[in-house]
Short mmCIF file of N, CA and C in Angstrom, two decimals:
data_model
loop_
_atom_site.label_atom_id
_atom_site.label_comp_id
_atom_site.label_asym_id
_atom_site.label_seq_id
_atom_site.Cartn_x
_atom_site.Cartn_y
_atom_site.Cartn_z
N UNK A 456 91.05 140.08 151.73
CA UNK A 456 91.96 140.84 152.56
C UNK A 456 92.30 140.11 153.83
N UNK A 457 93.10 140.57 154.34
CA UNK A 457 94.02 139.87 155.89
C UNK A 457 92.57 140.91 156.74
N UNK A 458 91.63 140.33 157.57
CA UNK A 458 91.19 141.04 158.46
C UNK A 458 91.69 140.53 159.51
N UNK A 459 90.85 140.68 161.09
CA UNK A 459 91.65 140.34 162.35
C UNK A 459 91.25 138.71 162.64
N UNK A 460 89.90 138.87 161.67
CA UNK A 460 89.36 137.17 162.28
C UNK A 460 90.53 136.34 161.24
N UNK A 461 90.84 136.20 159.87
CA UNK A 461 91.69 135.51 159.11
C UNK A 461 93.41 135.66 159.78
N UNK A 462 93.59 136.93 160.37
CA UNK A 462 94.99 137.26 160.96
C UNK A 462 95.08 136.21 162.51
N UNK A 463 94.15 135.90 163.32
CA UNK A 463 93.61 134.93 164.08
C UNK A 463 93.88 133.87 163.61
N UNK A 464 93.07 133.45 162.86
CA UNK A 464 92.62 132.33 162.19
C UNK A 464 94.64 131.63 161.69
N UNK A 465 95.38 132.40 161.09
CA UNK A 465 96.64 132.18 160.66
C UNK A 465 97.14 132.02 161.94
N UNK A 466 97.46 132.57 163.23
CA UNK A 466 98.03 132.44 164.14
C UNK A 466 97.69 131.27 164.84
N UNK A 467 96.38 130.85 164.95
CA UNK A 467 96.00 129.76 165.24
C UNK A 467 96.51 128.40 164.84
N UNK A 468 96.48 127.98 163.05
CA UNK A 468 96.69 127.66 162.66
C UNK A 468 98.36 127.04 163.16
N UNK A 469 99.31 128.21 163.39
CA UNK A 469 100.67 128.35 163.45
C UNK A 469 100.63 127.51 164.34
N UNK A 470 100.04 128.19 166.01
CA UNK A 470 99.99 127.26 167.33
C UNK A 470 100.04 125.72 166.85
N UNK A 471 98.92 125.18 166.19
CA UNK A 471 98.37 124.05 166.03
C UNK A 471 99.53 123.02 165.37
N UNK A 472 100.30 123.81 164.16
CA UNK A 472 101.34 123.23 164.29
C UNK A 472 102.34 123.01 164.59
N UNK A 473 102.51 124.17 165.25
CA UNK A 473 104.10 124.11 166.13
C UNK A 473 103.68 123.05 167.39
N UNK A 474 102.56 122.81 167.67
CA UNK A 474 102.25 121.84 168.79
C UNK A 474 102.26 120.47 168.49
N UNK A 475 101.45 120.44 166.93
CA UNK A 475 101.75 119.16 166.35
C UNK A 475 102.65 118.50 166.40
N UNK A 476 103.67 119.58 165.37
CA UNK A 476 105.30 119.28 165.55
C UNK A 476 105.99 119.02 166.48
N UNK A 477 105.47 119.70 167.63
CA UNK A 477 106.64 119.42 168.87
C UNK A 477 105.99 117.77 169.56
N UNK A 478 105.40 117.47 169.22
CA UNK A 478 104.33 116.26 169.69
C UNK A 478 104.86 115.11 169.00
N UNK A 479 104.64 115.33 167.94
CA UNK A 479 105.42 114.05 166.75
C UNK A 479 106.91 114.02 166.95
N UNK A 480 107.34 115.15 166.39
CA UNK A 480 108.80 114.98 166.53
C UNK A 480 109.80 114.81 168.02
N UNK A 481 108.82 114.63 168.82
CA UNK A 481 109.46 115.16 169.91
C UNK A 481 110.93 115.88 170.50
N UNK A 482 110.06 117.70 170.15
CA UNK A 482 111.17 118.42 169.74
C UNK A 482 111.73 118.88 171.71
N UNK A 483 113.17 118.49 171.53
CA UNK A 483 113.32 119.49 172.99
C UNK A 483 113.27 121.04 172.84
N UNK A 484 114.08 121.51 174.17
CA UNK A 484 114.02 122.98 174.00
C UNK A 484 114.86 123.73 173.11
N UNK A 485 116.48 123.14 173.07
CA UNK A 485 117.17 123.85 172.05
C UNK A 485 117.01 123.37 171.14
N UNK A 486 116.16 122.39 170.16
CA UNK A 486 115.69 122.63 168.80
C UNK A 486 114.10 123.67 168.72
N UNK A 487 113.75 123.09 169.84
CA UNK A 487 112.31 124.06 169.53
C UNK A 487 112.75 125.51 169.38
N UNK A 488 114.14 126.13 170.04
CA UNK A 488 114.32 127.63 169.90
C UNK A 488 114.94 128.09 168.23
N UNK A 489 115.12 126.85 167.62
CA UNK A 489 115.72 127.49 166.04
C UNK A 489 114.42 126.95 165.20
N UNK A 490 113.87 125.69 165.35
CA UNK A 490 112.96 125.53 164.73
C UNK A 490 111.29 125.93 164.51
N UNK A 491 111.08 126.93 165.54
CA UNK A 491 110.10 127.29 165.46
C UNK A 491 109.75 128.89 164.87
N UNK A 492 111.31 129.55 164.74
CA UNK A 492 111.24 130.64 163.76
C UNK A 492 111.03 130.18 162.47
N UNK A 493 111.91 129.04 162.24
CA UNK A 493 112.16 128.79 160.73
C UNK A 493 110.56 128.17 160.08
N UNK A 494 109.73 127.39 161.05
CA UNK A 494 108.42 126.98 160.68
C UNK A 494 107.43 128.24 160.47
N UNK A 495 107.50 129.49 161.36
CA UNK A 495 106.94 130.43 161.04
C UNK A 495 107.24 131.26 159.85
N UNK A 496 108.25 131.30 159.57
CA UNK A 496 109.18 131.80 157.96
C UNK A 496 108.32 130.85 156.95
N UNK A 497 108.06 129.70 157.31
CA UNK A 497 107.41 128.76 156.19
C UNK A 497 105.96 128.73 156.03
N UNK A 498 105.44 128.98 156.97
CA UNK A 498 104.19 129.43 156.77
C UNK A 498 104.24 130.84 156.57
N UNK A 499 104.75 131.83 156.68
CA UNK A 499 104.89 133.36 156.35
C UNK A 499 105.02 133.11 154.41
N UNK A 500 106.11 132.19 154.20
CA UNK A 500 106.18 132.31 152.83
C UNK A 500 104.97 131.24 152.00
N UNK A 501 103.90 130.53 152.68
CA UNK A 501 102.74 130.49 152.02
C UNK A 501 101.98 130.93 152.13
N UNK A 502 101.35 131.86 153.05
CA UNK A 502 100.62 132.94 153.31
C UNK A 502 100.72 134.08 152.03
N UNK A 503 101.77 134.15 151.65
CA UNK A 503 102.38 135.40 150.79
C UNK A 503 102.33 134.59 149.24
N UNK A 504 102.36 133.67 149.42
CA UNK A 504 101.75 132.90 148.17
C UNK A 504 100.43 133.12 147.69
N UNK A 505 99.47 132.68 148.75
CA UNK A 505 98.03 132.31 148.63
C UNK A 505 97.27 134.13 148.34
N UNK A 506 98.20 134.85 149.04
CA UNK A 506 97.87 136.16 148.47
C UNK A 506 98.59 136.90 146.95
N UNK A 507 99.60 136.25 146.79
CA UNK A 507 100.23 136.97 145.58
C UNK A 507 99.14 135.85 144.48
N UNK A 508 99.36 134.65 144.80
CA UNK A 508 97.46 134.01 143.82
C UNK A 508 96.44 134.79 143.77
N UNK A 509 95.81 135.33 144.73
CA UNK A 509 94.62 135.87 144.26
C UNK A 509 94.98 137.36 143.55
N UNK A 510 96.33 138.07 144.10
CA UNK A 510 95.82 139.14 143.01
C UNK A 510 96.97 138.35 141.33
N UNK A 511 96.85 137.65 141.05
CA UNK A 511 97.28 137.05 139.83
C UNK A 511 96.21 136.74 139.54
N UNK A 512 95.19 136.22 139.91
CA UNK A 512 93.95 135.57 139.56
C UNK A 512 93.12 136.81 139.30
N UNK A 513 93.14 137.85 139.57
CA UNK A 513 92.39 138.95 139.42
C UNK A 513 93.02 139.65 137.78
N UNK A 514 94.44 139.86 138.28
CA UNK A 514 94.96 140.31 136.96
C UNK A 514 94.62 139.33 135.41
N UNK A 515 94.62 137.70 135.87
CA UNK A 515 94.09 136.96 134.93
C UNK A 515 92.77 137.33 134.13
N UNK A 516 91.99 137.03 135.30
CA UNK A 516 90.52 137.55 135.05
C UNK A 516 90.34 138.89 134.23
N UNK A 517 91.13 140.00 134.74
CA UNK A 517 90.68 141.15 133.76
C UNK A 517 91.25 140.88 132.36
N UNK A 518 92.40 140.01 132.28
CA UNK A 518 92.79 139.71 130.87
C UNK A 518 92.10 139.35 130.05
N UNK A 519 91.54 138.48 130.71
CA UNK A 519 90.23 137.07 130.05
C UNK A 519 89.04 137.98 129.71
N UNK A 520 89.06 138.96 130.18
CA UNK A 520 87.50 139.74 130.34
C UNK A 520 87.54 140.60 128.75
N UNK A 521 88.76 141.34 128.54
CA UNK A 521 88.61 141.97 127.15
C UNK A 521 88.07 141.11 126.12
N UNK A 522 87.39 142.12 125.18
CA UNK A 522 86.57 141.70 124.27
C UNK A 522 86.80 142.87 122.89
N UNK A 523 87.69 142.71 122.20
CA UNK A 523 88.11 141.19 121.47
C UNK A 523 89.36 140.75 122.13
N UNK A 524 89.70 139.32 122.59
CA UNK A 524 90.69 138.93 123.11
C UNK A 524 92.20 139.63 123.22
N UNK A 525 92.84 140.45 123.93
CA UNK A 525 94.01 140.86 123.52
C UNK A 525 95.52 139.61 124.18
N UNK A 526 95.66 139.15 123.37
CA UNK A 526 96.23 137.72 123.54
C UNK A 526 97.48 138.28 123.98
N UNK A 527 98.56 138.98 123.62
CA UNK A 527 99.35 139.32 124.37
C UNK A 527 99.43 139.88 125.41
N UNK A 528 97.87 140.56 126.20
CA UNK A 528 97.90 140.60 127.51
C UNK A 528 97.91 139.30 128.43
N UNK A 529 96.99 138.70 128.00
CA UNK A 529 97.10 137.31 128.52
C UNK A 529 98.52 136.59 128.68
N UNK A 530 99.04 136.86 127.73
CA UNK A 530 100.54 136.17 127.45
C UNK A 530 100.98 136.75 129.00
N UNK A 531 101.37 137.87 128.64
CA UNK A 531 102.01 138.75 129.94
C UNK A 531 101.39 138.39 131.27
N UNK A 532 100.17 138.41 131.62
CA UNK A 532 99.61 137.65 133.04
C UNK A 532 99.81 136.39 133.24
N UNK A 533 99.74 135.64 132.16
CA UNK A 533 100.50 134.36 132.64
C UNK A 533 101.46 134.12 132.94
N UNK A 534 102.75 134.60 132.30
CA UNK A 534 103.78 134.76 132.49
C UNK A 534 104.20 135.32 133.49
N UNK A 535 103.96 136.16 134.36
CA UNK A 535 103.58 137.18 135.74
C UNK A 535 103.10 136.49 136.68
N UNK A 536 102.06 135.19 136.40
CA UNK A 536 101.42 134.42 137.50
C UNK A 536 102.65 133.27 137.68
N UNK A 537 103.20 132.73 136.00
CA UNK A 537 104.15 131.65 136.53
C UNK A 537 105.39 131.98 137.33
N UNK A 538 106.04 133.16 136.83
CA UNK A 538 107.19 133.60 137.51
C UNK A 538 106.89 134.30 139.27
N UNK A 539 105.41 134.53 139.73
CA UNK A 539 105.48 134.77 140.77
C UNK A 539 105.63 133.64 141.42
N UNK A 540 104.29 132.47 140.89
CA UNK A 540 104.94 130.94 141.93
C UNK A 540 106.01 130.15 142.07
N UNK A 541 107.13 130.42 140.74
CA UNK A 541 107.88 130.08 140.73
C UNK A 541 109.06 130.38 141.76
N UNK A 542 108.90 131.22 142.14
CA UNK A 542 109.94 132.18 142.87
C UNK A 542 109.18 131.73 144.06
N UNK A 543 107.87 131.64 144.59
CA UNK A 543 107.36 131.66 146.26
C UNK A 543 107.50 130.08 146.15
N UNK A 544 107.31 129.08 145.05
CA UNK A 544 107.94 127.69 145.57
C UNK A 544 108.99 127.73 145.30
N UNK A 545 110.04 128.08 145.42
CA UNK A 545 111.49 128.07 145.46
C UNK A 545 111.56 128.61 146.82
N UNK A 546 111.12 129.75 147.44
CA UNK A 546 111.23 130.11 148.61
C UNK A 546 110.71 128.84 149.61
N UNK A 547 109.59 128.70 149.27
CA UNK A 547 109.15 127.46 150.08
C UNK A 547 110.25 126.44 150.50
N UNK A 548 110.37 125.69 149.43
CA UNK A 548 111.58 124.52 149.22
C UNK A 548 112.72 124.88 150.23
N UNK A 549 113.08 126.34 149.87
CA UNK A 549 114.29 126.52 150.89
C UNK A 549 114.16 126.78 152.24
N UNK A 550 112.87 126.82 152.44
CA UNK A 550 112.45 127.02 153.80
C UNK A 550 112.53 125.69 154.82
N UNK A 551 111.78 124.73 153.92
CA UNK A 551 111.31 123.32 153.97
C UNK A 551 112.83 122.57 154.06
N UNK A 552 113.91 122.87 153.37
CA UNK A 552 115.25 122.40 153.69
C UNK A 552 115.88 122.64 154.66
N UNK A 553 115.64 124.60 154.96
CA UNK A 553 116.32 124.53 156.47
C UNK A 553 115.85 124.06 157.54
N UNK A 554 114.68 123.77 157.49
CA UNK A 554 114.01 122.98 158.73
C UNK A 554 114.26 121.43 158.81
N UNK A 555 115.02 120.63 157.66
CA UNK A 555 115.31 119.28 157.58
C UNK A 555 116.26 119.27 158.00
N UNK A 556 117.04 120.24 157.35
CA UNK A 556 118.15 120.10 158.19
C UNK A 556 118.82 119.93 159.76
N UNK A 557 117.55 121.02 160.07
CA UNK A 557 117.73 121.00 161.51
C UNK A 557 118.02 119.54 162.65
N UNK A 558 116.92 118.49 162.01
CA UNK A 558 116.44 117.37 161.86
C UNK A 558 116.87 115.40 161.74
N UNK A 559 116.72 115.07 162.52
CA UNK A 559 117.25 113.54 162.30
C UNK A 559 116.65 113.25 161.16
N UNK A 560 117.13 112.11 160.89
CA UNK A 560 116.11 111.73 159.54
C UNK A 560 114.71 110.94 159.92
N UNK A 561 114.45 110.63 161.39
CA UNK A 561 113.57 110.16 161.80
C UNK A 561 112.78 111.29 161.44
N UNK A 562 112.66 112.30 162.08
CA UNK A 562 112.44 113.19 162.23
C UNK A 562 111.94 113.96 160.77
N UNK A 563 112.62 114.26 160.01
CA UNK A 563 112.21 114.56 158.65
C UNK A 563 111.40 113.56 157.85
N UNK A 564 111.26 112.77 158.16
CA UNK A 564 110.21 111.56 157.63
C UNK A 564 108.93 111.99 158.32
N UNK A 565 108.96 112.27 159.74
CA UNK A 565 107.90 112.49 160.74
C UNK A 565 107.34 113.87 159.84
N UNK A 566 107.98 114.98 159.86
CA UNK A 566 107.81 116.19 159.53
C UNK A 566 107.14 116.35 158.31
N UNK A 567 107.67 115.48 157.48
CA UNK A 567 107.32 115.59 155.89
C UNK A 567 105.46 114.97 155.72
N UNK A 568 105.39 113.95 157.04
CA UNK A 568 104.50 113.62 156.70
C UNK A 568 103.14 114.43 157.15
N UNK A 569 103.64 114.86 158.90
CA UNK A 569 102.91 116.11 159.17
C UNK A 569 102.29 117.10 157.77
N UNK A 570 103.26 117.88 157.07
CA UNK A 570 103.12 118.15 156.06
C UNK A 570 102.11 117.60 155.43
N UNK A 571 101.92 116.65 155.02
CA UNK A 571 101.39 116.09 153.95
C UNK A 571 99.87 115.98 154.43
N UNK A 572 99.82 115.97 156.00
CA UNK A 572 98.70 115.73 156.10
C UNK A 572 97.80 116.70 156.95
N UNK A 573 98.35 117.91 157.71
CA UNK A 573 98.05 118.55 158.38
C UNK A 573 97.00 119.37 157.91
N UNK A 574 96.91 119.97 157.01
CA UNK A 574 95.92 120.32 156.07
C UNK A 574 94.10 119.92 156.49
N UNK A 575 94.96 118.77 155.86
CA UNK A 575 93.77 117.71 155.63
C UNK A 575 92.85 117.34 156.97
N UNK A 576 93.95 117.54 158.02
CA UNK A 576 93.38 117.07 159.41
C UNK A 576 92.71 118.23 159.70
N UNK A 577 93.10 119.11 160.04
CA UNK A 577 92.77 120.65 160.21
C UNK A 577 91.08 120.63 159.97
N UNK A 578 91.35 120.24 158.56
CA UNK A 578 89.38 120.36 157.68
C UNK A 578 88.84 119.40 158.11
N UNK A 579 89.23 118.12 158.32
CA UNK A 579 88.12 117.36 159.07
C UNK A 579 87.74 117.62 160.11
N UNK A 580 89.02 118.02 161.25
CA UNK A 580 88.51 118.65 162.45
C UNK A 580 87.23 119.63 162.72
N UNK A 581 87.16 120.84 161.82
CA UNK A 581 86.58 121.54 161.36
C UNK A 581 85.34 120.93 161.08
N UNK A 582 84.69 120.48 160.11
CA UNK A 582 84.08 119.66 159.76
C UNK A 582 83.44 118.99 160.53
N UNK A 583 84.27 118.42 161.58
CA UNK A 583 83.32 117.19 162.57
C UNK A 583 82.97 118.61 163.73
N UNK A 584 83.33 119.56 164.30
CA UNK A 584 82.75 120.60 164.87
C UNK A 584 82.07 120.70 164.39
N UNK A 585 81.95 121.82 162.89
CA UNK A 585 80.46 122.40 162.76
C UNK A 585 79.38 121.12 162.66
N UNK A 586 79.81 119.65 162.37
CA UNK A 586 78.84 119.01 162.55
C UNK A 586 78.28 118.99 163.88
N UNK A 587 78.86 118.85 164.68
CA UNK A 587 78.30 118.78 166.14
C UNK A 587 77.65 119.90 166.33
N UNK A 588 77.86 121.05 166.22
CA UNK A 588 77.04 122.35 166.63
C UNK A 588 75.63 122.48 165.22
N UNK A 589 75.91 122.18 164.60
CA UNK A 589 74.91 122.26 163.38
C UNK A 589 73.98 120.78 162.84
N UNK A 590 74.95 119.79 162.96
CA UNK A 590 74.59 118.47 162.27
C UNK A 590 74.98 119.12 160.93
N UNK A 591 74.96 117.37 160.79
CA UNK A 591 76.18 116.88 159.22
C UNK A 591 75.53 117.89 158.28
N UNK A 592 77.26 118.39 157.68
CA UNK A 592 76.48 119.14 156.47
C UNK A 592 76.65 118.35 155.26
N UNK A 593 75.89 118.84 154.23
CA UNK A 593 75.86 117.86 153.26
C UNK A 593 76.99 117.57 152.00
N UNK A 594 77.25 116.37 151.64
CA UNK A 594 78.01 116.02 151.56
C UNK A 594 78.54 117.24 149.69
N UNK A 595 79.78 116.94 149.77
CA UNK A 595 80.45 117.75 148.64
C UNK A 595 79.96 117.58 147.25
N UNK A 596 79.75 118.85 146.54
CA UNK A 596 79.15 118.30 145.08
C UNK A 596 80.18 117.37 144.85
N UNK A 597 79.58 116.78 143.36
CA UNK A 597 81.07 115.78 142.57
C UNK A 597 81.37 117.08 141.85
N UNK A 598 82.99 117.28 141.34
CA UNK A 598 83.43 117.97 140.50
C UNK A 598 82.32 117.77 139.44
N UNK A 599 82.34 118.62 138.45
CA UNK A 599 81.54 118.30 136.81
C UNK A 599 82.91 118.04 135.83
N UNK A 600 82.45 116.95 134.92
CA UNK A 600 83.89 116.33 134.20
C UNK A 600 83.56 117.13 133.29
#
């Protein structure tokens, strides 16, 4: 569920990159006033992703759970899980366009890569904190092949 610490936790998140963004791209004021709705629209429409996943993943799960298999339920939840992501990455995409647009192409190179990596930075950040307050935690299982 959305509680107040995860509803935090998302707003935070937002700050971090609208600061990023304005840092890299070096956004002035009249782009920062159109582009920083449209970045919140884009994270609003993966937020609404990562939640329409888990209850797909739930509806999956109870599919999977009957015994004896009822295969055309399954059919139907899958089909229900693909057509929901299908539709929230299509929303995405168009989100992700109006914000290029906004954009030099310097700039959308900069952005795209933010993208690509912001994530990623986020968790190491993370990571090298709780190391400091805790010491190193230990390192990640390997997947099992």
């Amino acid at each position: 569920g959305e509680g107040p610490h995860r509803e935090k936790a998302r707003e935070m998140m937002l700050s971090l990159k609208i600061w990023k963004v304005t840092e890299e791209l070096a956004v002035d004021d009249a782009l920062a006033t159109r582009l920083y709705p449209a970045i919140r629209e884009l994270e609003d429409v993966r937020f609404e992703l990562r939640q329409s996943m888990e209850r797909d993943a739930i509806v999956l799960r109870d599919a999977l759970g009957v015994e004896p298999l009822d295969s055309d339920a399954v059919t139907r939840a899958v089909q229900t899980t693909k057509e929901h992501r299908r539709g929230y990455m299509r929303r995405e995409f168009e989100k992700i366009d109006t914000i290029l647009a906004m954009l030099t192409v310097e700039q959308q190179a900069r952005f795209l890569l933010l993208e690509m990596e912001f994530e990623d930075d986020v968790r190491q950040f993370l990571r090298e904190r709780r190391e400091r307050r805790r010491g190193p935690s230990p390192a990640p299982a390997e997947f099992p092949q």
